[in-house]
């Protein structure tokens, strides 16, 4: 068992689907490995604890604790009252402090740069910081390098599927990606599969996906294609392509012409579309594509034997061709959404940082 002190985290979005699943998964670890909480926040309140606490202590800490400002929760510089664990953290070659952002919040995603520069690791499934202008993506990487901190956004694409880190490694080792076709939305895969496999109405399938915590906090983000466009951008950037958001051509799955329109308004139109796909013996998928130059996301009718058509339920499928993976493509497939899968991916990121600190300090 490692003698490296456990990692200390500020968890933002602790009451959400992913945040609360993360707390549950942390609780399942041996106590010595369990990340300790220095603070938590949601959209309604923020708490900073005067000593790092175990997840099991959270309820009573919230009951007796004093609310703090979000900016305070994100500060890891320890006040005198912090206990010995913190002192040990500070003596450590790598300070083991991480901000875990389990929100889809823009403002919070803008705090990463300063935290990274200060040596705080950032682990997040939130896509926003990595899908704005390319220079911002580069700046975040530079901030992480400057602070010696890890920036882990593996779960922003494909939930816990191993995609971004292996892809980054592939490209760093000299391979060049020439073509990607992918289904990057667990939500849209789930909705399209339910309609085609079981004849479920569009609105029912969306409600099911939402109920299972698969959708974005705002499901229109998924249905408009905006969420998939962000994922494609992140994917190709990890493949070494300096792509900008406006380069992604987006054809939405659903477009709301007036604000009052509900999902049921689209049921009949989609039932007809599914029937037509069946008649043509094709499979409807929501396809993200990089052809070496152009980037697009769109509904597409593919042949039943196309790898993209082989995903089931909430599966993501990534079909990648490169100098090394040619003519046979590299195919990654598996469930690409879900609170527990995503939370576990976040937890794996935290444990990776802990392992790395253990290795650097030589304590086992
Ligand atoms: N769910 C998935 O399968 C999945 C998969 C991959 C990636 N992700 C990503 O994971 C993130 C979280 O998704 P989710 O499904 O857990 O969303 P969610 O259930 O809506 O939870 C969002 C959390 O963020 C909190 N929050 C919102 N605005 C905040 C603010 N201004 N300050 C502090 N906290 C704030 C919310 O607080 P309240 O409780 O007060 O509302 C809630 O705790 C998103 O970025 C999403 O894209 C999710």
Short mmCIF file of C-alpha atoms and ligand atoms in Angstrom, two decimals:
data_model
loop_
_atom_site.label_atom_id
_atom_site.label_comp_id
_atom_site.label_asym_id
_atom_site.label_seq_id
_atom_site.Cartn_x
_atom_site.Cartn_y
_atom_site.Cartn_z
CA UNK A 1 0.00 0.00 0.00
CA UNK A 2 1.29 3.48 -0.87
CA UNK A 3 2.56 5.73 1.95
CA UNK A 4 2.05 8.83 -0.21
CA UNK A 5 -0.61 11.01 1.41
CA UNK A 6 -3.95 10.79 -0.39
CA UNK A 7 -4.75 13.44 -2.96
CA UNK A 8 -6.67 16.47 -1.71
CA UNK A 9 -9.55 17.66 -3.87
CA UNK A 10 -11.97 20.54 -4.22
CA UNK A 11 -15.05 19.01 -5.86
CA UNK A 12 -17.23 21.41 -7.81
CA UNK A 13 -20.64 20.01 -8.80
CA UNK A 14 -20.75 17.48 -5.95
CA UNK A 15 -24.56 17.14 -6.12
CA UNK A 16 -24.76 16.46 -9.87
CA UNK A 17 -24.96 13.08 -11.66
CA UNK A 18 -21.20 12.73 -12.08
CA UNK A 19 -20.18 14.53 -8.87
CA UNK A 20 -22.39 12.41 -6.61
CA UNK A 21 -21.33 9.20 -8.42
CA UNK A 22 -17.71 10.24 -7.84
CA UNK A 23 -18.33 10.58 -4.09
CA UNK A 24 -19.87 7.11 -4.09
CA UNK A 25 -16.93 5.59 -5.94
CA UNK A 26 -14.39 7.28 -3.66
CA UNK A 27 -16.21 5.83 -0.67
CA UNK A 28 -15.67 2.34 -2.14
CA UNK A 29 -11.85 2.67 -2.08
CA UNK A 30 -9.55 1.55 0.76
CA UNK A 31 -9.40 4.51 3.14
CA UNK A 32 -5.67 5.13 2.61
CA UNK A 33 -6.30 5.79 -1.09
CA UNK A 34 -9.49 7.81 -0.75
CA UNK A 35 -9.06 11.38 -2.00
CA UNK A 36 -9.74 13.82 0.85
CA UNK A 37 -12.11 16.74 0.38
CA UNK A 38 -10.84 20.24 1.08
CA UNK A 39 -14.03 21.84 -0.19
CA UNK A 40 -17.18 21.24 -2.23
CA UNK A 41 -19.50 23.48 -4.21
CA UNK A 42 -22.65 23.36 -6.29
CA UNK A 43 -24.69 26.11 -7.95
CA UNK A 44 -26.30 27.04 -4.61
CA UNK A 45 -23.49 26.95 -2.06
CA UNK A 46 -19.80 26.38 -1.48
CA UNK A 47 -17.99 25.00 1.56
CA UNK A 48 -14.33 25.03 2.48
CA UNK A 49 -13.39 22.69 5.32
CA UNK A 50 -10.84 23.65 7.95
CA UNK A 51 -9.21 20.21 7.58
CA UNK A 52 -9.31 17.66 4.73
CA UNK A 53 -12.20 15.27 5.30
CA UNK A 54 -13.24 11.81 4.18
CA UNK A 55 -16.35 11.45 2.00
CA UNK A 56 -18.02 9.72 4.97
CA UNK A 57 -17.60 12.93 6.98
CA UNK A 58 -19.17 15.15 4.32
CA UNK A 59 -22.72 15.14 5.61
CA UNK A 60 -21.77 16.27 9.10
CA UNK A 61 -19.16 18.72 7.76
CA UNK A 62 -21.89 20.37 5.64
CA UNK A 63 -24.22 20.44 8.61
CA UNK A 64 -21.72 22.16 10.88
CA UNK A 65 -19.55 23.93 8.31
CA UNK A 66 -19.58 27.57 7.30
CA UNK A 67 -20.33 28.44 3.67
CA UNK A 68 -17.44 29.98 1.72
CA UNK A 69 -16.95 31.79 -1.56
CA UNK A 70 -16.29 29.55 -4.56
CA UNK A 71 -12.93 31.29 -5.04
CA UNK A 72 -12.01 30.25 -1.49
CA UNK A 73 -12.93 26.61 -2.16
CA UNK A 74 -10.48 26.64 -5.06
CA UNK A 75 -7.61 27.88 -2.87
CA UNK A 76 -5.31 25.15 -1.65
CA UNK A 77 -2.82 27.34 0.23
CA UNK A 78 -3.34 25.94 3.69
CA UNK A 79 -4.33 28.12 6.64
CA UNK A 80 -2.69 27.35 9.98
CA UNK A 81 -5.60 25.20 11.09
CA UNK A 82 -5.04 22.63 8.34
CA UNK A 83 -3.82 19.39 9.82
CA UNK A 84 -0.67 17.41 9.40
CA UNK A 85 -1.85 15.78 6.18
CA UNK A 86 -1.55 19.12 4.46
CA UNK A 87 1.90 19.76 5.88
CA UNK A 88 2.97 16.43 4.43
CA UNK A 89 1.40 17.36 1.11
CA UNK A 90 3.40 20.54 1.00
CA UNK A 91 6.67 18.75 1.63
CA UNK A 92 5.87 16.42 -1.21
CA UNK A 93 7.77 16.90 -4.49
CA UNK A 94 4.40 17.16 -6.23
CA UNK A 95 1.73 18.98 -4.25
CA UNK A 96 -1.15 16.55 -4.32
CA UNK A 97 -4.02 18.97 -4.75
CA UNK A 98 -6.60 18.75 -7.51
CA UNK A 99 -9.60 20.73 -8.58
CA UNK A 100 -12.29 18.39 -9.86
CA UNK A 101 -14.83 20.23 -12.00
CA UNK A 102 -17.98 18.14 -12.45
CA UNK A 103 -20.09 21.02 -13.80
CA UNK A 104 -20.81 22.20 -17.33
CA UNK A 105 -20.11 25.74 -16.17
CA UNK A 106 -18.29 28.28 -18.33
CA UNK A 107 -16.98 30.49 -15.52
CA UNK A 108 -15.50 27.59 -13.56
CA UNK A 109 -13.83 26.26 -16.70
CA UNK A 110 -12.01 29.60 -16.94
CA UNK A 111 -10.29 29.06 -13.58
CA UNK A 112 -8.10 26.15 -14.73
CA UNK A 113 -5.18 28.20 -16.09
CA UNK A 114 -4.43 30.00 -12.81
CA UNK A 115 -4.82 26.80 -10.78
CA UNK A 116 -2.52 24.82 -13.07
CA UNK A 117 0.11 27.53 -13.06
CA UNK A 118 0.00 27.38 -9.28
CA UNK A 119 0.71 23.62 -9.32
CA UNK A 120 -2.87 22.43 -8.74
CA UNK A 121 -3.90 19.47 -10.87
CA UNK A 122 -7.19 19.77 -12.77
CA UNK A 123 -9.33 16.71 -13.51
CA UNK A 124 -12.61 17.29 -15.33
CA UNK A 125 -15.23 15.85 -17.71
CA UNK A 126 -16.27 19.44 -18.59
CA UNK A 127 -15.53 20.06 -22.29
CA UNK A 128 -15.81 23.84 -22.33
CA UNK A 129 -12.19 24.86 -21.64
CA UNK A 130 -10.85 22.56 -24.36
CA UNK A 131 -13.26 23.46 -27.14
CA UNK A 132 -12.88 27.25 -27.29
CA UNK A 133 -10.19 28.95 -29.43
CA UNK A 134 -7.13 26.82 -30.18
CA UNK A 135 -4.80 29.31 -28.51
CA UNK A 136 -6.71 28.81 -25.22
CA UNK A 137 -6.18 25.06 -25.51
CA UNK A 138 -2.47 25.68 -26.01
CA UNK A 139 -2.36 28.14 -23.12
CA UNK A 140 -3.85 25.57 -20.76
CA UNK A 141 -1.24 23.02 -21.76
CA UNK A 142 1.48 25.63 -21.23
CA UNK A 143 0.02 26.54 -17.81
CA UNK A 144 0.11 22.86 -16.79
CA UNK A 145 3.72 22.54 -17.95
CA UNK A 146 4.68 25.74 -16.12
CA UNK A 147 3.09 24.60 -12.85
CA UNK A 148 4.19 20.97 -13.16
CA UNK A 149 0.53 20.00 -12.83
CA UNK A 150 -1.55 17.46 -14.68
CA UNK A 151 -4.49 18.56 -16.80
CA UNK A 152 -6.73 15.52 -17.18
CA UNK A 153 -9.81 15.80 -19.42
CA UNK A 154 -9.87 12.20 -20.63
CA UNK A 155 -13.57 11.87 -19.66
CA UNK A 156 -14.61 14.88 -21.77
CA UNK A 157 -14.76 12.54 -24.79
CA UNK A 158 -16.15 8.99 -24.55
CA UNK A 159 -16.58 9.10 -20.74
CA UNK A 160 -14.18 6.46 -19.35
CA UNK A 161 -13.14 5.00 -22.73
CA UNK A 162 -9.36 5.31 -23.23
CA UNK A 163 -9.29 7.73 -26.16
CA UNK A 164 -7.57 11.08 -25.65
CA UNK A 165 -4.45 10.01 -23.77
CA UNK A 166 -3.66 7.07 -26.11
CA UNK A 167 -4.32 9.31 -29.13
CA UNK A 168 -1.99 12.01 -27.77
CA UNK A 169 0.67 9.35 -27.19
CA UNK A 170 0.22 7.93 -30.69
CA UNK A 171 0.76 11.33 -32.29
CA UNK A 172 3.66 12.24 -29.96
CA UNK A 173 5.36 9.03 -31.04
CA UNK A 174 5.32 10.19 -34.67
CA UNK A 175 2.14 8.72 -36.14
CA UNK A 176 -0.16 10.96 -38.21
CA UNK A 177 -3.93 10.73 -38.11
CA UNK A 178 -5.50 11.02 -41.57
CA UNK A 179 -9.19 10.20 -41.03
CA UNK A 180 -11.65 9.84 -38.16
CA UNK A 181 -15.28 8.74 -38.23
CA UNK A 182 -16.98 8.53 -34.91
CA UNK A 183 -20.14 8.39 -32.95
CA UNK A 184 -19.18 10.54 -29.99
CA UNK A 185 -22.51 10.99 -28.25
CA UNK A 186 -23.79 8.38 -25.82
CA UNK A 187 -27.04 10.33 -25.68
CA UNK A 188 -27.66 10.45 -29.43
CA UNK A 189 -26.57 6.82 -29.80
CA UNK A 190 -29.04 5.83 -27.11
CA UNK A 191 -31.89 7.83 -28.67
CA UNK A 192 -31.27 6.60 -32.23
CA UNK A 193 -30.78 2.98 -31.13
CA UNK A 194 -33.98 2.98 -29.04
CA UNK A 195 -35.97 4.34 -32.00
CA UNK A 196 -34.49 1.85 -34.49
CA UNK A 197 -34.29 -1.25 -32.28
CA UNK A 198 -37.52 -0.96 -30.30
CA UNK A 199 -39.68 1.55 -32.18
CA UNK A 200 -39.56 3.91 -29.18
CA UNK A 201 -40.82 7.44 -29.86
CA UNK A 202 -38.15 10.14 -30.05
CA UNK A 203 -39.50 12.09 -27.06
CA UNK A 204 -39.67 8.93 -24.91
CA UNK A 205 -36.11 7.95 -25.83
CA UNK A 206 -34.85 11.45 -24.93
CA UNK A 207 -36.71 11.35 -21.61
CA UNK A 208 -35.16 7.93 -20.87
CA UNK A 209 -31.65 9.19 -21.70
CA UNK A 210 -32.19 12.22 -19.47
CA UNK A 211 -33.55 10.04 -16.65
CA UNK A 212 -30.45 7.85 -16.85
CA UNK A 213 -28.15 10.87 -16.50
CA UNK A 214 -26.74 10.42 -20.02
CA UNK A 215 -27.63 13.82 -21.45
CA UNK A 216 -25.95 17.16 -20.96
CA UNK A 217 -27.54 19.24 -18.20
CA UNK A 218 -29.37 20.91 -21.13
CA UNK A 219 -30.40 18.07 -23.56
CA UNK A 220 -30.68 20.56 -26.45
CA UNK A 221 -26.87 20.75 -26.34
CA UNK A 222 -26.82 17.09 -27.40
CA UNK A 223 -29.64 17.33 -29.94
CA UNK A 224 -28.29 20.45 -31.62
CA UNK A 225 -24.99 18.69 -32.36
CA UNK A 226 -23.10 21.39 -30.39
CA UNK A 227 -21.89 18.91 -27.80
CA UNK A 228 -20.61 16.45 -30.43
CA UNK A 229 -18.91 19.31 -32.30
CA UNK A 230 -16.98 20.17 -29.11
CA UNK A 231 -15.95 16.53 -28.66
CA UNK A 232 -14.76 16.27 -32.26
CA UNK A 233 -12.71 19.43 -31.81
CA UNK A 234 -11.07 18.03 -28.65
CA UNK A 235 -10.43 14.70 -30.36
CA UNK A 236 -8.67 16.19 -33.39
CA UNK A 237 -6.70 18.60 -31.22
CA UNK A 238 -5.34 15.61 -29.31
CA UNK A 239 -4.48 14.20 -32.74
CA UNK A 240 -2.32 17.29 -33.31
CA UNK A 241 -4.72 19.31 -35.48
CA UNK A 242 -4.94 23.06 -34.68
CA UNK A 243 -8.69 23.23 -35.33
CA UNK A 244 -10.98 26.14 -34.45
CA UNK A 245 -14.66 25.83 -33.39
CA UNK A 246 -15.98 27.62 -36.50
CA UNK A 247 -14.37 24.98 -38.73
CA UNK A 248 -16.83 22.30 -37.57
CA UNK A 249 -19.85 22.11 -39.87
CA UNK A 250 -22.87 21.19 -37.76
CA UNK A 251 -26.10 19.59 -39.02
CA UNK A 252 -28.28 19.18 -35.91
CA UNK A 253 -30.33 16.10 -35.09
CA UNK A 254 -33.15 18.42 -34.01
CA UNK A 255 -33.59 22.12 -34.54
CA UNK A 256 -35.99 24.10 -32.42
CA UNK A 257 -37.60 26.72 -34.64
CA UNK A 258 -39.48 28.32 -31.74
CA UNK A 259 -38.62 28.17 -28.03
CA UNK A 260 -41.94 26.54 -27.11
CA UNK A 261 -41.35 23.52 -29.34
CA UNK A 262 -41.15 20.27 -27.35
CA UNK A 263 -39.60 16.92 -28.21
CA UNK A 264 -43.05 15.39 -28.85
CA UNK A 265 -43.50 17.84 -31.73
CA UNK A 266 -40.78 15.86 -33.57
CA UNK A 267 -42.07 12.32 -32.86
CA UNK A 268 -44.03 11.78 -36.10
CA UNK A 269 -41.28 13.21 -38.32
CA UNK A 270 -38.68 10.93 -36.69
CA UNK A 271 -40.88 7.84 -36.80
CA UNK A 272 -41.12 8.38 -40.59
CA UNK A 273 -37.35 8.85 -40.84
CA UNK A 274 -36.69 5.61 -38.97
CA UNK A 275 -39.13 3.77 -41.23
CA UNK A 276 -37.40 5.14 -44.32
CA UNK A 277 -33.98 4.05 -42.97
CA UNK A 278 -35.39 0.55 -42.43
CA UNK A 279 -36.75 0.47 -45.99
CA UNK A 280 -33.31 1.43 -47.33
CA UNK A 281 -31.71 -1.22 -45.07
CA UNK A 282 -29.47 1.39 -43.49
CA UNK A 283 -28.78 2.51 -39.96
CA UNK A 284 -29.17 6.10 -38.73
CA UNK A 285 -26.21 7.35 -36.71
CA UNK A 286 -24.97 10.76 -35.64
CA UNK A 287 -21.58 10.90 -37.34
CA UNK A 288 -18.58 13.07 -36.48
CA UNK A 289 -16.00 13.17 -39.22
CA UNK A 290 -12.48 14.46 -39.89
CA UNK A 291 -11.37 13.72 -43.45
CA UNK A 292 -7.86 15.08 -43.03
CA UNK A 293 -9.05 18.66 -43.57
CA UNK A 294 -12.77 19.19 -43.05
CA UNK A 295 -14.63 18.65 -39.78
CA UNK A 296 -18.35 17.85 -39.65
CA UNK A 297 -21.06 16.44 -37.40
CA UNK A 298 -24.35 15.27 -38.90
CA UNK A 299 -27.08 12.62 -38.91
CA UNK A 300 -26.11 9.98 -41.48
CA UNK A 301 -27.52 6.79 -42.93
CA UNK A 302 -24.80 4.12 -42.99
CA UNK A 303 -24.68 0.49 -44.10
CA UNK A 304 -25.51 -2.03 -41.35
CA UNK A 305 -21.94 -3.40 -41.50
CA UNK A 306 -20.33 0.02 -41.09
CA UNK A 307 -18.42 0.06 -37.75
CA UNK A 308 -20.47 3.11 -36.69
CA UNK A 309 -23.63 1.02 -37.07
CA UNK A 310 -22.33 -1.66 -34.72
CA UNK A 311 -22.58 0.42 -31.55
CA UNK A 312 -25.48 -0.48 -29.28
CA UNK A 313 -27.28 1.30 -26.43
CA UNK A 314 -25.12 4.30 -25.43
CA UNK A 315 -21.95 3.10 -27.20
CA UNK A 316 -19.41 5.46 -28.68
CA UNK A 317 -17.47 4.19 -31.69
CA UNK A 318 -14.25 5.79 -32.94
CA UNK A 319 -12.77 4.60 -36.23
CA UNK A 320 -9.36 6.11 -36.81
CA UNK A 321 -6.95 5.81 -39.71
CA UNK A 322 -3.35 6.93 -39.55
CA UNK A 323 0.01 6.10 -41.12
CA UNK A 324 0.29 3.13 -38.77
CA UNK A 325 -3.38 2.18 -38.70
CA UNK A 326 -3.82 1.76 -42.43
CA UNK A 327 -5.51 0.11 -44.26
CA UNK A 328 -6.99 -1.53 -41.13
CA UNK A 329 -8.40 1.16 -38.89
CA UNK A 330 -8.05 1.43 -35.13
CA UNK A 331 -11.52 0.98 -33.66
CA UNK A 332 -12.47 1.92 -30.10
CA UNK A 333 -15.99 1.02 -29.01
CA UNK A 334 -17.86 0.93 -25.72
CA UNK A 335 -20.31 2.80 -23.51
CA UNK A 336 -19.52 6.50 -23.88
CA UNK A 337 -21.77 8.10 -21.27
CA UNK A 338 -23.19 7.50 -17.81
CA UNK A 339 -22.56 9.05 -14.44
CA UNK A 340 -20.75 6.10 -12.86
CA UNK A 341 -18.56 5.42 -15.89
CA UNK A 342 -17.63 9.08 -16.17
CA UNK A 343 -17.06 9.38 -12.41
CA UNK A 344 -14.84 6.33 -12.53
CA UNK A 345 -12.84 7.89 -15.35
CA UNK A 346 -12.38 10.99 -13.17
CA UNK A 347 -11.34 8.81 -10.25
CA UNK A 348 -8.83 6.97 -12.44
CA UNK A 349 -7.36 10.38 -13.33
CA UNK A 350 -6.98 11.25 -9.64
CA UNK A 351 -5.39 7.89 -8.84
CA UNK A 352 -3.01 8.33 -11.79
CA UNK A 353 -1.79 11.58 -10.24
CA UNK A 354 -1.37 9.82 -6.91
CA UNK A 355 0.61 6.99 -8.53
CA UNK A 356 2.83 9.47 -10.33
CA UNK A 357 3.54 11.34 -7.07
CA UNK A 358 4.37 8.04 -5.41
CA UNK A 359 6.77 7.17 -8.21
CA UNK A 360 8.48 10.57 -8.13
CA UNK A 361 8.90 10.55 -4.36
CA UNK A 362 10.01 6.92 -4.36
CA UNK A 363 7.60 6.06 -1.52
CA UNK A 364 5.76 2.77 -2.04
N1 LIG B 1 -23.44 12.52 -17.39
C1 LIG B 1 -22.59 11.94 -18.25
O1 LIG B 1 -22.77 10.81 -18.71
C2 LIG B 1 -21.35 12.70 -18.67
C3 LIG B 1 -20.42 12.06 -19.51
C4 LIG B 1 -19.25 12.74 -19.89
C5 LIG B 1 -19.07 14.04 -19.45
N2 LIG B 1 -20.01 14.64 -18.67
C6 LIG B 1 -19.78 16.01 -18.21
O2 LIG B 1 -19.78 16.04 -16.78
C7 LIG B 1 -20.23 17.33 -16.33
C8 LIG B 1 -21.34 17.13 -15.31
O3 LIG B 1 -22.42 16.45 -15.91
P1 LIG B 1 -23.65 15.96 -15.02
O4 LIG B 1 -24.43 15.06 -15.87
O5 LIG B 1 -23.17 15.49 -13.70
O6 LIG B 1 -24.44 17.36 -14.81
P2 LIG B 1 -25.51 17.72 -13.67
O7 LIG B 1 -26.14 16.48 -13.12
O8 LIG B 1 -26.38 18.79 -14.22
O9 LIG B 1 -24.61 18.36 -12.50
C9 LIG B 1 -23.99 19.60 -12.62
C10 LIG B 1 -23.42 19.98 -11.26
O10 LIG B 1 -22.77 21.24 -11.39
C11 LIG B 1 -23.25 22.14 -10.39
N3 LIG B 1 -23.14 23.51 -10.86
C12 LIG B 1 -23.78 24.09 -11.90
N4 LIG B 1 -23.42 25.40 -12.00
C13 LIG B 1 -22.54 25.62 -11.00
C14 LIG B 1 -21.84 26.77 -10.55
N5 LIG B 1 -21.97 27.95 -11.16
N6 LIG B 1 -21.04 26.66 -9.46
C15 LIG B 1 -20.88 25.49 -8.82
N7 LIG B 1 -21.55 24.35 -9.19
C16 LIG B 1 -22.36 24.43 -10.27
C17 LIG B 1 -24.69 21.70 -10.18
O11 LIG B 1 -25.18 22.19 -8.93
P3 LIG B 1 -26.71 22.01 -8.48
O12 LIG B 1 -26.82 20.61 -7.93
O13 LIG B 1 -26.88 23.07 -7.45
O14 LIG B 1 -27.53 22.24 -9.72
C18 LIG B 1 -24.50 20.18 -10.17
O15 LIG B 1 -23.99 19.74 -8.92
C19 LIG B 1 -20.65 18.10 -17.59
O16 LIG B 1 -19.60 18.94 -17.99
C20 LIG B 1 -20.85 17.00 -18.63
O17 LIG B 1 -20.62 17.45 -19.94
C21 LIG B 1 -21.13 14.00 -18.26
#
